[in-house]
Short mmCIF file of C-alpha atoms and ligand atoms in Angstrom, two decimals:
data_model
loop_
_atom_site.label_atom_id
_atom_site.label_comp_id
_atom_site.label_asym_id
_atom_site.label_seq_id
_atom_site.Cartn_x
_atom_site.Cartn_y
_atom_site.Cartn_z
CA MET W 149 60.21 -21.58 -60.73
CA LYS W 150 59.95 -21.56 -56.91
CA ILE W 151 57.23 -22.05 -55.04
CA LYS W 152 57.22 -21.68 -51.19
CA PRO W 153 53.41 -22.26 -48.99
CA TYR W 154 52.34 -18.59 -46.95
CA ILE W 155 52.90 -19.28 -43.41
CA HIS W 156 51.11 -16.60 -41.94
CA ASN W 157 52.95 -14.91 -38.88
CA GLU W 158 52.06 -13.01 -36.09
CA SER W 159 55.66 -10.72 -36.61
CA SER W 160 55.71 -7.78 -34.04
CA LEU W 161 56.58 -5.60 -37.26
CA ALA W 162 53.68 -6.21 -38.53
CA TYR W 163 50.86 -6.73 -35.85
CA SER W 164 47.85 -8.12 -37.53
CA VAL W 165 45.06 -5.61 -38.10
CA GLY W 166 42.13 -8.21 -37.35
CA GLU W 167 39.11 -8.91 -39.30
CA THR W 168 37.37 -6.11 -41.07
CA LEU W 169 33.31 -6.54 -40.80
CA ASP W 170 33.15 -7.21 -44.96
CA ARG W 171 35.40 -10.32 -44.29
CA PHE W 172 33.44 -11.33 -41.60
CA ILE W 173 29.84 -10.69 -43.17
CA LYS W 174 31.49 -12.64 -46.90
CA LYS W 175 32.66 -15.14 -44.23
CA LYS W 176 29.16 -15.54 -42.58
CA GLN W 177 27.80 -15.61 -45.69
CA ASP W 178 30.04 -18.81 -47.31
CA ASP W 179 27.96 -20.55 -43.98
CA PHE W 180 24.39 -20.48 -45.48
CA THR W 181 24.55 -22.71 -48.80
CA TYR W 182 21.37 -20.98 -50.10
CA ALA W 183 22.74 -17.28 -49.13
CA SER W 184 22.92 -15.09 -53.33
CA GLY W 185 24.75 -11.84 -51.23
CA GLU W 186 21.70 -9.81 -51.21
CA LEU W 187 21.63 -9.64 -47.57
CA SER W 188 25.43 -9.13 -47.08
CA GLN W 189 25.51 -6.45 -49.63
CA LEU W 190 22.63 -4.70 -47.77
CA LEU W 191 24.61 -4.89 -44.31
CA ARG W 192 27.53 -3.58 -46.26
CA ASP W 193 25.04 -0.50 -47.41
CA ILE W 194 23.77 -0.17 -43.68
CA ALA W 195 27.41 0.05 -42.35
CA LEU W 196 28.42 2.49 -45.41
CA ALA W 197 25.87 4.43 -44.24
CA THR W 198 27.25 4.73 -40.36
CA LYS W 199 30.61 5.49 -41.79
CA ILE W 200 29.17 8.87 -42.67
CA VAL W 201 26.68 9.44 -39.98
CA ASN W 202 29.52 9.05 -38.05
CA ARG W 203 31.48 11.36 -39.85
CA GLU W 204 29.19 13.61 -39.47
CA THR W 205 28.10 13.37 -35.54
CA ASN W 206 31.92 14.03 -34.61
CA ARG W 207 31.72 17.24 -36.85
CA ALA W 208 28.42 18.54 -35.85
CA GLY W 209 29.52 21.13 -34.13
CA LEU W 210 32.17 22.71 -36.67
CA ALA W 211 29.88 21.73 -39.81
CA ASN W 212 26.76 23.60 -38.07
CA ILE W 213 24.80 20.99 -38.25
CA GLY W 214 24.81 20.47 -34.58
CA GLY W 215 20.82 21.57 -33.12
CA ALA W 216 17.51 21.71 -33.41
CA PHE W 217 16.39 21.57 -37.83
CA GLY W 218 13.17 23.39 -36.78
CA GLN W 219 10.37 21.08 -37.33
CA THR W 220 8.87 18.11 -35.43
CA ASN W 221 8.92 14.51 -36.33
CA VAL W 222 5.38 11.77 -36.51
CA GLN W 223 5.83 10.96 -33.00
CA GLY W 224 5.46 14.87 -32.16
CA GLU W 225 9.83 15.03 -31.01
CA GLU W 226 11.50 18.00 -32.23
CA GLN W 227 14.27 16.72 -35.45
CA GLN W 228 17.48 17.85 -34.76
CA LYS W 229 19.65 18.76 -38.16
CA LEU W 230 21.18 15.08 -37.57
CA ASP W 231 17.94 13.32 -37.38
CA VAL W 232 17.06 14.75 -40.68
CA ILE W 233 20.95 14.04 -42.36
CA ALA W 234 21.18 10.86 -40.88
CA ASN W 235 17.43 9.72 -41.94
CA ILE W 236 18.80 11.11 -45.84
CA ARG W 237 22.10 9.19 -45.51
CA PHE W 238 20.54 5.65 -44.35
CA THR W 239 17.68 6.08 -47.23
CA ARG W 240 20.17 6.61 -49.76
CA ALA W 241 22.72 3.60 -49.28
CA LEU W 242 19.23 1.53 -49.21
CA THR W 243 18.15 2.73 -52.57
CA LYS W 244 21.66 2.85 -54.11
CA GLY W 245 22.46 -0.58 -52.64
CA GLY W 246 19.05 -1.67 -54.41
CA GLU W 247 18.35 -5.17 -51.57
CA VAL W 248 15.47 -3.37 -50.35
CA CYS W 249 11.99 -2.04 -51.54
CA ALA W 250 10.59 -0.32 -48.21
CA VAL W 251 11.81 1.57 -45.33
CA VAL W 252 10.30 2.89 -42.21
CA SER W 253 11.87 5.44 -40.63
CA GLU W 254 10.88 7.00 -37.10
CA GLU W 255 11.80 10.20 -38.92
CA ASP W 256 9.01 9.45 -41.94
CA ASP W 257 5.46 9.27 -40.85
CA GLU W 258 4.57 6.93 -44.25
CA VAL W 259 6.41 4.05 -45.32
CA ILE W 260 8.93 4.79 -47.92
CA ASP W 261 8.70 2.85 -51.14
CA LEU W 262 12.06 2.75 -52.86
CA GLN W 263 10.58 2.12 -56.34
CA ASN W 264 12.37 -1.36 -56.22
CA SER W 265 9.61 -4.13 -56.15
CA SER W 266 12.81 -6.25 -56.85
CA GLY W 267 13.71 -5.32 -53.25
CA LYS W 268 13.53 -8.78 -51.17
CA TYR W 269 14.49 -6.89 -47.85
CA VAL W 270 11.52 -4.00 -46.03
CA VAL W 271 14.46 -2.08 -43.13
CA ALA W 272 12.63 -0.53 -39.86
CA ILE W 273 15.32 2.62 -38.80
CA ASP W 274 15.46 4.85 -36.01
CA PRO W 275 18.74 6.98 -38.19
CA LEU W 276 19.31 8.48 -34.90
CA ASP W 277 18.21 7.76 -31.81
CA GLY W 278 19.21 10.09 -28.81
CA SER W 279 19.26 13.21 -31.15
CA SER W 280 18.66 15.62 -28.55
CA ASN W 281 22.09 14.30 -26.43
CA ILE W 282 23.90 15.37 -29.67
CA ASP W 283 24.72 19.12 -28.41
CA VAL W 284 26.07 18.00 -25.56
CA ASN W 285 28.65 15.67 -26.62
CA ILE W 286 26.72 12.13 -25.17
CA SER W 287 26.51 8.76 -27.28
CA ILE W 288 23.82 8.77 -29.95
CA GLY W 289 22.77 5.39 -32.03
CA THR W 290 21.32 4.29 -34.81
CA ILE W 291 19.18 0.98 -34.65
CA PHE W 292 17.99 -0.80 -37.56
CA SER W 293 15.30 -4.17 -38.00
CA ILE W 294 15.69 -6.12 -41.50
CA TYR W 295 12.99 -8.43 -42.91
CA ARG W 296 11.93 -10.14 -45.57
CA ARG W 297 9.02 -9.08 -47.75
CA VAL W 298 5.98 -11.42 -47.58
CA THR W 299 4.60 -10.36 -50.84
CA PRO W 300 5.50 -11.75 -53.90
CA ILE W 301 9.06 -9.93 -55.16
CA GLY W 302 8.46 -7.87 -58.26
CA SER W 303 4.80 -6.86 -56.98
CA PRO W 304 3.90 -3.42 -55.56
CA ILE W 305 4.78 -3.43 -51.46
CA GLN W 306 1.98 -4.38 -49.43
CA LEU W 307 1.63 -3.21 -46.03
CA GLU W 308 1.77 -7.24 -44.31
CA ASP W 309 5.58 -6.50 -45.59
CA ILE W 310 6.21 -4.39 -43.17
CA MET W 311 3.45 -5.11 -39.99
CA GLN W 312 5.98 -8.27 -39.26
CA PRO W 313 6.41 -9.02 -35.63
CA GLY W 314 9.74 -9.09 -34.54
CA ASN W 315 10.22 -13.00 -34.44
CA LYS W 316 10.44 -12.36 -38.61
CA GLN W 317 13.60 -10.22 -38.50
CA VAL W 318 16.53 -11.97 -40.65
CA ALA W 319 18.76 -9.33 -39.09
CA ALA W 320 18.91 -6.26 -36.52
CA GLY W 321 21.74 -4.01 -35.41
CA TYR W 322 22.86 -0.92 -34.09
CA VAL W 323 25.23 1.80 -34.14
CA LEU W 324 26.59 3.08 -30.93
CA TYR W 325 28.43 6.95 -31.75
CA GLY W 326 30.01 6.90 -28.62
CA SER W 327 33.92 6.90 -26.85
CA SER W 328 34.97 4.99 -29.97
CA THR W 329 31.70 3.97 -32.77
CA MET W 330 30.95 0.70 -32.52
CA LEU W 331 28.15 -1.37 -35.17
CA VAL W 332 26.85 -4.81 -33.36
CA TYR W 333 24.42 -6.77 -35.37
CA THR W 334 22.95 -10.13 -35.61
CA THR W 335 21.91 -12.37 -38.29
CA GLY W 336 20.82 -15.05 -35.69
CA CYS W 337 23.55 -16.76 -35.86
CA GLY W 338 24.69 -15.01 -32.54
CA VAL W 339 25.68 -11.70 -31.82
CA ASN W 340 28.98 -9.99 -32.96
CA GLY W 341 30.82 -6.33 -32.41
CA PHE W 342 32.94 -4.73 -34.95
CA THR W 343 35.22 -1.26 -33.77
CA TYR W 344 35.12 1.58 -36.56
CA GLU W 345 39.21 2.47 -37.16
CA GLN W 346 38.53 5.98 -38.20
CA SER W 347 41.98 6.41 -40.17
CA LEU W 348 41.25 3.47 -41.97
CA GLY W 349 37.50 3.67 -42.61
CA GLU W 350 36.84 0.38 -41.73
CA PHE W 351 35.39 -1.45 -38.67
CA PHE W 352 36.91 -4.82 -37.19
CA LEU W 353 35.87 -7.32 -35.53
CA SER W 354 36.47 -6.35 -31.87
CA HIS W 355 33.89 -8.20 -29.40
CA PRO W 356 33.07 -11.79 -31.55
CA ASP W 357 30.14 -14.03 -29.75
CA MET W 358 28.67 -11.69 -27.67
CA LYS W 359 26.96 -12.68 -24.48
CA ALA W 360 24.75 -11.47 -22.15
CA PRO W 361 25.67 -11.79 -18.46
CA ASN W 362 22.52 -13.77 -16.79
CA ASP W 363 22.47 -11.12 -13.95
CA GLY W 364 23.32 -7.90 -12.92
CA LYS W 365 24.07 -5.29 -10.49
CA VAL W 366 22.56 -2.13 -12.81
CA PHE W 367 19.18 -0.63 -13.12
CA SER W 368 18.54 1.90 -16.23
CA ILE W 369 15.15 3.49 -15.63
CA ASN W 370 14.29 7.75 -15.75
CA GLU W 371 12.92 7.44 -11.98
CA GLY W 372 12.05 11.54 -13.08
CA GLY W 373 8.19 9.84 -13.85
CA TYR W 374 7.97 7.14 -10.56
CA ASN W 375 5.27 8.68 -8.99
CA GLN W 376 3.31 7.48 -12.13
CA PHE W 377 4.67 3.99 -11.72
CA ASP W 378 3.15 1.24 -11.65
CA GLN W 379 3.51 -0.03 -7.77
CA GLY W 380 4.79 -3.23 -9.16
CA LEU W 381 7.47 -1.70 -10.69
CA LYS W 382 7.93 1.07 -7.71
CA ASN W 383 8.34 -2.63 -5.72
CA TYR W 384 11.31 -3.97 -8.41
CA LEU W 385 13.30 -0.63 -7.96
CA LYS W 386 12.72 -0.85 -3.87
CA VAL W 387 14.46 -5.05 -3.93
CA CYS W 388 17.37 -3.01 -6.34
CA LYS W 389 17.79 0.02 -3.88
CA GLU W 390 18.00 -2.67 -1.30
CA ARG W 391 20.32 -4.71 -2.71
CA GLU W 392 22.71 -1.74 -3.84
CA TYR W 393 22.18 -1.73 -7.12
CA SER W 394 23.98 1.19 -9.59
CA ALA W 395 21.66 3.38 -11.04
CA ARG W 396 22.82 3.64 -14.64
CA TYR W 397 20.72 5.92 -16.75
CA ILE W 398 22.15 8.05 -19.79
CA GLY W 399 18.77 9.25 -21.42
CA SER W 400 20.62 7.92 -24.98
CA LEU W 401 19.03 3.95 -25.11
CA VAL W 402 21.81 2.15 -27.15
CA ALA W 403 23.89 3.30 -24.98
CA ASP W 404 22.27 1.97 -22.14
CA PHE W 405 21.41 -1.28 -23.84
CA HIS W 406 25.14 -1.63 -24.63
CA ARG W 407 26.59 -0.84 -21.60
CA ASN W 408 23.78 -3.01 -19.95
CA LEU W 409 24.94 -6.28 -22.75
CA LEU W 410 28.49 -6.60 -21.63
CA LYS W 411 27.77 -5.69 -18.12
CA GLY W 412 24.84 -7.21 -16.77
CA GLY W 413 21.64 -4.80 -16.14
CA ILE W 414 18.13 -3.69 -17.00
CA TYR W 415 16.76 -0.86 -18.96
CA ILE W 416 13.15 0.08 -18.30
CA TYR W 417 11.14 2.17 -20.31
CA PRO W 418 7.44 1.92 -18.71
CA SER W 419 4.02 3.15 -20.03
CA ASN W 420 3.12 6.14 -17.96
CA PRO W 421 -0.21 8.22 -18.09
CA LYS W 422 1.78 10.36 -20.66
CA ASN W 423 2.87 7.52 -22.63
CA PRO W 424 0.06 4.85 -21.67
CA ASN W 425 2.11 1.94 -24.04
CA GLY W 426 5.76 3.27 -23.56
CA LYS W 427 7.67 6.03 -25.11
CA LEU W 428 10.15 3.36 -26.81
CA ARG W 429 9.16 2.53 -30.59
CA LEU W 430 8.36 -1.07 -31.26
CA LEU W 431 9.69 -1.27 -34.81
CA TYR W 432 12.38 0.37 -35.22
CA GLU W 433 13.56 0.29 -31.67
CA ALA W 434 12.22 -2.30 -29.58
CA ASN W 435 12.26 -5.42 -32.08
CA ALA W 436 15.99 -5.33 -33.22
CA LEU W 437 17.47 -4.54 -29.56
CA ALA W 438 15.45 -7.28 -28.63
CA PHE W 439 16.16 -9.57 -31.43
CA ILE W 440 20.11 -8.80 -30.60
CA ALA W 441 19.67 -9.11 -26.53
CA GLU W 442 17.53 -12.91 -26.91
CA GLN W 443 20.61 -13.75 -29.45
CA ALA W 444 22.78 -12.69 -26.35
CA GLY W 445 21.40 -14.92 -24.59
CA ALA W 446 19.85 -11.53 -22.77
CA SER W 447 15.95 -10.85 -22.28
CA ALA W 448 12.87 -8.34 -23.95
CA THR W 449 9.43 -8.21 -22.94
CA ASP W 450 6.99 -5.49 -22.32
CA GLY W 451 6.27 -6.33 -19.36
CA GLU W 452 4.03 -9.25 -19.83
CA ASN W 453 5.18 -10.23 -23.06
CA ARG W 454 7.91 -11.67 -25.06
CA ILE W 455 8.66 -8.45 -27.39
CA LEU W 456 9.56 -10.62 -30.76
CA ASP W 457 5.85 -11.93 -30.68
CA ILE W 458 4.40 -8.61 -30.71
CA GLN W 459 2.09 -8.40 -33.53
CA PRO W 460 2.44 -4.52 -35.09
CA THR W 461 -1.03 -2.53 -35.61
CA SER W 462 0.58 0.33 -36.50
CA LEU W 463 3.71 1.62 -37.87
CA HIS W 464 4.70 3.77 -35.78
CA GLN W 465 3.34 1.87 -31.93
CA ARG W 466 4.86 1.70 -29.21
CA THR W 467 5.36 -0.45 -26.42
CA PRO W 468 6.80 -0.36 -23.03
CA LEU W 469 10.25 -1.89 -22.65
CA PHE W 470 11.91 -4.30 -20.29
CA ILE W 471 15.26 -5.42 -21.98
CA GLY W 472 18.78 -6.82 -20.71
CA SER W 473 19.70 -9.74 -18.78
CA SER W 474 17.46 -12.61 -18.57
CA VAL W 475 17.04 -12.88 -14.58
CA MET W 476 16.59 -9.44 -14.09
CA VAL W 477 14.36 -9.29 -16.66
CA LYS W 478 12.12 -12.24 -14.80
CA GLU W 479 12.52 -10.86 -11.87
CA ALA W 480 11.09 -7.73 -12.93
CA MET W 481 8.18 -8.91 -14.67
CA SER W 482 7.71 -11.55 -11.28
CA TYR W 483 6.86 -8.51 -9.31
CA LEU W 484 4.45 -6.28 -12.25
CA ALA W 485 3.05 -9.72 -12.22
CA LYS W 486 2.29 -9.78 -8.11
CA GLU W 487 0.50 -6.67 -7.94
CA LYS W 488 -2.06 -7.37 -10.87
CA VAL W 489 -3.24 -10.56 -9.21
P1 P6P T 701 13.19 10.12 -21.27
C1 P6P T 701 15.65 8.98 -26.83
O1 P6P T 701 15.01 10.09 -27.01
C2 P6P T 701 14.87 8.02 -26.33
O2 P6P T 701 14.15 7.56 -27.42
C3 P6P T 701 16.06 7.17 -25.65
O3 P6P T 701 17.45 7.16 -26.97
C4 P6P T 701 16.23 7.29 -24.42
O4 P6P T 701 16.41 6.23 -23.41
C5 P6P T 701 14.87 8.04 -23.89
O5 P6P T 701 14.08 8.50 -24.79
C6 P6P T 701 14.96 9.04 -22.35
O6 P6P T 701 13.59 8.97 -22.58
O7 P6P T 701 12.01 10.21 -21.01
O8 P6P T 701 14.18 9.18 -20.10
O9 P6P T 701 13.56 11.65 -21.34
#
């Protein structure tokens, strides 16, 4: 019997399709000797739900699942049908996956106890951020944070399992349903981006080891609220305009964040009289993107404090958000600080 070694060759006849998300997760798990595979399984569960939500967002207009659901969520925001669908898809996938004991969702007033006290993880998620953009075909996103529960496995979940600062995240990610669908995540060892190949139903590694430019020339803020901005913020925006930076604001956090992460820039959602703590939510928006930002060499603050160090005090608490290239975030904070002295 003849045996010959397989020799991988990049034949133009059969080009390599690249590394799938599944293989990447498995390979990274092998890097952690203590890893038992539950986090890997949880990431795969999220990826599965993402594929289903991707399919439904792509055909919303055709399947009569666009438009308003007819109720408001705990935020007082009008729920879109896809908000509700996405929330069901992710919660169901996390329940069936068996690795999660509790979910905090933008779409649910209370903590969702998955009745799985053996689950090691807690997930905080915005199932579909920017969903008001669905009907006008603008990019939307999913944002998620993963924490290890702090109370004993097998015991009922406690509030302390949920109210953890962002610096306790074991993983975080976002999905951008845009011109292509991308999943970007970190487990604390850098940031990697995967692009969804619809025809194969797989995510493939397309953006290995993502690093944000230290500085940038793009600022993302809704200047409709300019008159209510703090003077320090007005002073910073004045400098951006004097330098002829580009104003880019999509109205979809994940899309603005992703562009700034790749190209350099800062996204700002400040506090204002209508939203004294800003609009964005700490547990399932700011923390996840802040973890990813810092892992990619960028920064995230509330204008004064590092987002990841904020101790949550309520489930749906909001926070001002200054996130993106570290030089830009630092300079913006310096202008805010000058006005406070
Ligand atoms: P505004 C979407 O509702 C969202 O949470 C983010 O995705 C987006 O950046 C922001 O709010 C838009 O808010 O007040 O500018 O319309």
